[in-house]
């Protein structure tokens, strides 16, 4: 990993479409080999795999809400690629109409169910995959990079989806703890915090009555793209970005500013 042109082995969780697909493509375009992970959407994940340039990429399925499955996903990535040098924790249960849990409106059982599922996937899934990749790197005695896909919602709040905002805030904090813990092993850990991103899942919302308001959140008058997130991830995973370890990079087009 001392040269930017060196081939790396990259595990991208939640890579069936959207940000994950763009991240997988960005790494493949620079000559890296990628493990494309998916939870349930094998068809879209297979499309991601087919569209990646280069050879040696692999497809890995599994629900990261299950701790044993998370361990197996890492093992399969290591076996399929011959090792893992970079981990991108992108898999997440995203906020939507089906899991809205505004405290004034939701029942207590539904409240419990959403919180459990969000934390299992968005936080603990990433925690367990990180453990597996970190131990793999430590045992190899090789440097590595871990990049977490967080969210603007961790900072500005998510009143309709508080479990999502809390899970992403916890992911940011976890990443910073790991940045300190893993630095002695030359493993850098960073996070990005995207704002609203124009993924396939959000196409209907952007085309609907709320689309203009979403675009107006940024003074640029638009929303972000998966490719812009992927470009930031690619930099943070590079050898040159080691000194950025511990950072949480805002990617929201100045739609939410913090100090």
CSV table of C-alpha atoms in Angstrom, one decimal:
chain,number,residue,atom,x,y,z
A,1,UNK,CA,0.0,0.0,0.0
A,2,UNK,CA,3.0,2.3,-0.2
A,3,UNK,CA,2.2,3.2,-3.9
A,4,UNK,CA,-1.1,4.6,-5.0
A,5,UNK,CA,-1.0,2.3,-8.1
A,6,UNK,CA,-0.7,-0.9,-6.0
A,7,UNK,CA,-3.7,-3.3,-6.2
A,8,UNK,CA,-5.7,-3.6,-3.1
A,9,UNK,CA,-8.3,-6.0,-1.9
A,10,UNK,CA,-11.5,-4.1,-0.8
A,11,UNK,CA,-14.6,-5.2,1.0
A,12,UNK,CA,-17.6,-3.0,0.4
A,13,UNK,CA,-20.7,-3.8,2.4
A,14,UNK,CA,-24.1,-3.0,1.1
A,15,UNK,CA,-22.8,-2.7,-2.5
A,16,UNK,CA,-25.9,-3.9,-4.4
A,17,UNK,CA,-26.7,-0.3,-5.6
A,18,UNK,CA,-26.6,3.4,-4.6
A,19,UNK,CA,-23.5,4.6,-2.7
A,20,UNK,CA,-22.2,1.1,-2.3
A,21,UNK,CA,-22.2,0.4,-6.0
A,22,UNK,CA,-20.5,3.7,-6.8
A,23,UNK,CA,-17.8,3.0,-4.2
A,24,UNK,CA,-17.2,-0.5,-5.5
A,25,UNK,CA,-16.9,0.9,-9.0
A,26,UNK,CA,-14.5,3.6,-8.0
A,27,UNK,CA,-12.1,1.1,-6.4
A,28,UNK,CA,-12.4,-1.3,-9.4
A,29,UNK,CA,-11.6,1.6,-11.8
A,30,UNK,CA,-8.3,2.3,-10.0
A,31,UNK,CA,-7.4,-1.4,-10.4
A,32,UNK,CA,-8.4,-2.8,-7.0
A,33,UNK,CA,-10.3,-6.1,-6.6
A,34,UNK,CA,-13.6,-5.8,-4.8
A,35,UNK,CA,-15.8,-8.0,-2.6
A,36,UNK,CA,-19.3,-6.9,-3.4
A,37,UNK,CA,-21.5,-7.6,-0.3
A,38,UNK,CA,-25.3,-7.6,-0.2
A,39,UNK,CA,-27.9,-8.6,2.4
A,40,UNK,CA,-30.9,-9.8,0.3
A,41,UNK,CA,-30.7,-8.1,-3.1
A,42,UNK,CA,-28.6,-10.6,-5.0
A,43,UNK,CA,-29.9,-9.5,-8.4
A,44,UNK,CA,-28.7,-5.9,-8.0
A,45,UNK,CA,-25.5,-7.0,-6.4
A,46,UNK,CA,-24.8,-9.3,-9.3
A,47,UNK,CA,-25.3,-6.4,-11.6
A,48,UNK,CA,-22.8,-4.4,-9.6
A,49,UNK,CA,-20.3,-7.2,-9.9
A,50,UNK,CA,-20.9,-7.6,-13.7
A,51,UNK,CA,-20.3,-3.8,-14.2
A,52,UNK,CA,-17.0,-3.7,-12.4
A,53,UNK,CA,-13.9,-3.3,-14.6
A,54,UNK,CA,-11.1,-5.7,-14.1
A,55,UNK,CA,-11.0,-9.3,-12.8
A,56,UNK,CA,-11.0,-11.1,-9.5
A,57,UNK,CA,-14.0,-9.5,-7.9
A,58,UNK,CA,-16.3,-11.6,-5.7
A,59,UNK,CA,-19.9,-11.6,-4.6
A,60,UNK,CA,-20.8,-12.2,-0.9
A,61,UNK,CA,-24.2,-12.4,0.7
A,62,UNK,CA,-25.3,-12.2,4.3
A,63,UNK,CA,-27.4,-10.2,6.8
A,64,UNK,CA,-24.9,-8.3,8.9
A,65,UNK,CA,-27.5,-8.0,11.7
A,66,UNK,CA,-26.4,-11.5,12.6
A,67,UNK,CA,-23.0,-11.5,14.4
A,68,UNK,CA,-22.0,-14.9,13.1
A,69,UNK,CA,-22.9,-13.9,9.5
A,70,UNK,CA,-20.8,-10.8,9.9
A,71,UNK,CA,-17.8,-13.0,10.8
A,72,UNK,CA,-18.5,-15.3,7.8
A,73,UNK,CA,-18.7,-12.3,5.4
A,74,UNK,CA,-15.2,-11.2,6.4
A,75,UNK,CA,-13.9,-14.8,6.1
A,76,UNK,CA,-15.4,-15.2,2.6
A,77,UNK,CA,-14.0,-11.8,1.5
A,78,UNK,CA,-10.5,-12.8,2.8
A,79,UNK,CA,-10.8,-16.2,1.1
A,80,UNK,CA,-12.2,-14.8,-2.2
A,81,UNK,CA,-9.8,-12.0,-2.5
A,82,UNK,CA,-6.8,-13.5,-0.8
A,83,UNK,CA,-7.0,-10.9,1.9
A,84,UNK,CA,-8.6,-7.6,2.7
A,85,UNK,CA,-6.7,-4.3,2.8
A,86,UNK,CA,-9.7,-1.8,2.8
A,87,UNK,CA,-13.1,-2.1,4.4
A,88,UNK,CA,-16.0,0.3,3.5
A,89,UNK,CA,-18.8,-0.1,6.0
A,90,UNK,CA,-21.7,1.1,3.9
A,91,UNK,CA,-24.5,-1.5,4.7
A,92,UNK,CA,-27.4,0.2,6.5
A,93,UNK,CA,-31.1,0.2,7.0
A,94,UNK,CA,-32.0,3.5,5.6
A,95,UNK,CA,-34.9,5.7,6.8
A,96,UNK,CA,-38.1,5.5,4.8
A,97,UNK,CA,-41.9,5.5,5.1
A,98,UNK,CA,-41.9,1.8,6.1
A,99,UNK,CA,-39.7,2.4,9.2
A,100,UNK,CA,-40.8,5.9,10.3
A,101,UNK,CA,-41.0,6.0,14.1
A,102,UNK,CA,-41.9,9.5,15.2
A,103,UNK,CA,-42.2,9.2,19.0
A,104,UNK,CA,-45.7,10.8,19.1
A,105,UNK,CA,-47.1,8.4,16.6
A,106,UNK,CA,-45.6,5.0,16.9
A,107,UNK,CA,-46.6,2.2,19.3
A,108,UNK,CA,-44.1,1.0,21.9
A,109,UNK,CA,-43.7,-2.5,20.3
A,110,UNK,CA,-43.0,-0.9,16.9
A,111,UNK,CA,-40.6,1.6,18.5
A,112,UNK,CA,-38.7,-1.3,20.0
A,113,UNK,CA,-38.6,-3.3,16.8
A,114,UNK,CA,-37.3,-0.4,14.7
A,115,UNK,CA,-34.6,0.5,17.2
A,116,UNK,CA,-33.4,-3.0,17.5
A,117,UNK,CA,-33.2,-3.6,13.8
A,118,UNK,CA,-31.5,-0.2,13.0
A,119,UNK,CA,-28.8,-0.7,15.6
A,120,UNK,CA,-28.2,-4.3,14.7
A,121,UNK,CA,-27.5,-3.4,11.0
A,122,UNK,CA,-26.2,0.1,11.1
A,123,UNK,CA,-24.0,-0.1,14.1
A,124,UNK,CA,-23.4,-3.6,15.3
A,125,UNK,CA,-23.0,-5.0,11.7
A,126,UNK,CA,-20.3,-2.5,11.1
A,127,UNK,CA,-18.7,-3.1,14.5
A,128,UNK,CA,-18.5,-6.8,13.9
A,129,UNK,CA,-17.2,-6.6,10.3
A,130,UNK,CA,-14.6,-4.0,11.5
A,131,UNK,CA,-13.5,-6.4,14.2
A,132,UNK,CA,-12.9,-9.2,11.7
A,133,UNK,CA,-11.1,-7.0,9.2
A,134,UNK,CA,-9.0,-5.3,11.9
A,135,UNK,CA,-7.9,-8.6,13.4
A,136,UNK,CA,-7.1,-9.9,9.9
A,137,UNK,CA,-4.9,-6.9,9.3
A,138,UNK,CA,-3.2,-7.1,12.7
A,139,UNK,CA,-2.5,-10.8,12.3
A,140,UNK,CA,-1.0,-10.1,8.8
A,141,UNK,CA,1.1,-7.3,10.1
A,142,UNK,CA,0.0,-5.1,7.2
A,143,UNK,CA,-1.4,-1.5,7.0
A,144,UNK,CA,-5.1,-1.0,6.2
A,145,UNK,CA,-7.9,1.4,5.8
A,146,UNK,CA,-11.4,1.4,7.2
A,147,UNK,CA,-14.0,4.0,6.0
A,148,UNK,CA,-17.5,4.2,7.5
A,149,UNK,CA,-20.5,5.7,5.7
A,150,UNK,CA,-22.2,7.8,8.3
A,151,UNK,CA,-24.8,10.5,7.8
A,152,UNK,CA,-25.6,14.2,8.2
A,153,UNK,CA,-28.5,13.0,10.3
A,154,UNK,CA,-26.0,12.2,13.1
A,155,UNK,CA,-25.5,15.9,13.6
A,156,UNK,CA,-28.7,17.7,12.6
A,157,UNK,CA,-31.1,15.1,14.1
A,158,UNK,CA,-33.7,12.7,12.5
A,159,UNK,CA,-37.0,13.4,14.2
A,160,UNK,CA,-39.0,10.9,12.1
A,161,UNK,CA,-36.2,8.3,12.2
A,162,UNK,CA,-34.3,8.9,15.5
A,163,UNK,CA,-32.9,5.4,15.5
A,164,UNK,CA,-31.2,6.0,12.2
A,165,UNK,CA,-29.6,9.3,13.4
A,166,UNK,CA,-28.5,7.7,16.6
A,167,UNK,CA,-27.0,4.7,14.8
A,168,UNK,CA,-25.0,6.9,12.5
A,169,UNK,CA,-23.8,9.1,15.4
A,170,UNK,CA,-22.7,6.0,17.2
A,171,UNK,CA,-20.9,4.8,14.0
A,172,UNK,CA,-19.0,8.0,13.8
A,173,UNK,CA,-17.9,7.7,17.5
A,174,UNK,CA,-17.0,4.0,17.0
A,175,UNK,CA,-14.8,5.0,14.0
A,176,UNK,CA,-13.0,7.6,16.1
A,177,UNK,CA,-12.4,5.0,18.9
A,178,UNK,CA,-11.0,2.6,16.3
A,179,UNK,CA,-8.8,5.3,14.8
A,180,UNK,CA,-7.0,5.6,18.1
A,181,UNK,CA,-6.9,1.9,18.8
A,182,UNK,CA,-5.7,0.8,15.4
A,183,UNK,CA,-3.2,3.6,14.6
A,184,UNK,CA,-0.3,1.6,16.2
A,185,UNK,CA,-0.9,-1.1,13.6
A,186,UNK,CA,-0.9,1.5,10.7
A,187,UNK,CA,-4.7,1.1,10.2
A,188,UNK,CA,-6.4,4.4,9.5
A,189,UNK,CA,-10.1,4.7,10.3
A,190,UNK,CA,-12.3,7.5,8.9
A,191,UNK,CA,-16.0,8.3,8.3
A,192,UNK,CA,-18.0,10.3,5.8
A,193,UNK,CA,-21.3,12.0,6.6
A,194,UNK,CA,-23.3,12.4,3.4
A,195,UNK,CA,-26.4,14.6,3.2
A,196,UNK,CA,-29.2,13.7,0.9
A,197,UNK,CA,-27.9,11.6,-2.0
A,198,UNK,CA,-29.6,10.9,-5.3
A,199,UNK,CA,-29.6,7.1,-5.2
A,200,UNK,CA,-32.0,4.8,-7.0
A,201,UNK,CA,-34.1,4.5,-3.9
A,202,UNK,CA,-34.6,8.3,-3.6
A,203,UNK,CA,-35.5,8.8,-7.3
A,204,UNK,CA,-39.3,8.9,-6.6
A,205,UNK,CA,-38.9,11.4,-3.7
A,206,UNK,CA,-36.7,13.7,-5.8
A,207,UNK,CA,-39.2,13.6,-8.7
A,208,UNK,CA,-42.2,14.2,-6.4
A,209,UNK,CA,-43.6,17.2,-4.6
A,210,UNK,CA,-40.7,17.2,-2.0
A,211,UNK,CA,-38.0,17.2,-4.6
A,212,UNK,CA,-37.5,20.9,-4.9
A,213,UNK,CA,-37.4,21.4,-1.1
A,214,UNK,CA,-34.7,18.7,-0.9
A,215,UNK,CA,-32.6,20.4,-3.5
A,216,UNK,CA,-33.0,23.8,-1.8
A,217,UNK,CA,-31.5,22.4,1.4
A,218,UNK,CA,-28.1,23.1,-0.2
A,219,UNK,CA,-27.1,26.5,-1.5
A,220,UNK,CA,-25.8,24.7,-4.6
A,221,UNK,CA,-29.5,24.0,-5.4
A,222,UNK,CA,-29.1,20.3,-5.8
A,223,UNK,CA,-28.5,17.0,-3.9
A,224,UNK,CA,-25.3,15.0,-3.9
A,225,UNK,CA,-24.5,12.0,-6.0
A,226,UNK,CA,-23.2,8.5,-5.1
A,227,UNK,CA,-20.1,9.2,-7.2
A,228,UNK,CA,-19.2,12.3,-5.0
A,229,UNK,CA,-19.4,10.1,-1.9
A,230,UNK,CA,-17.3,7.4,-3.7
A,231,UNK,CA,-14.6,10.0,-4.6
A,232,UNK,CA,-14.3,11.0,-0.9
A,233,UNK,CA,-14.1,7.4,0.2
A,234,UNK,CA,-11.4,6.6,-2.4
A,235,UNK,CA,-9.3,9.5,-1.0
A,236,UNK,CA,-9.8,8.5,2.6
A,237,UNK,CA,-8.8,5.0,1.8
A,238,UNK,CA,-5.6,6.1,0.0
A,239,UNK,CA,-2.1,5.9,1.5
A,240,UNK,CA,-1.9,9.7,1.3
A,241,UNK,CA,-4.9,10.1,3.7
A,242,UNK,CA,-3.4,8.2,6.7
A,243,UNK,CA,-3.1,11.5,8.6
A,244,UNK,CA,-6.9,12.0,8.3
A,245,UNK,CA,-7.5,9.0,10.5
A,246,UNK,CA,-10.3,9.9,13.0
A,247,UNK,CA,-12.0,12.4,10.8
A,248,UNK,CA,-15.6,12.6,10.0
A,249,UNK,CA,-15.9,14.3,6.6
A,250,UNK,CA,-19.1,16.3,5.9
A,251,UNK,CA,-20.5,15.7,2.3
A,252,UNK,CA,-23.7,17.7,2.3
A,253,UNK,CA,-23.1,20.7,-0.1
A,254,UNK,CA,-23.2,23.2,2.9
A,255,UNK,CA,-26.7,22.1,3.7
A,256,UNK,CA,-25.7,21.6,7.4
A,257,UNK,CA,-22.7,23.4,8.9
A,258,UNK,CA,-21.0,22.5,12.2
A,259,UNK,CA,-17.9,23.5,14.0
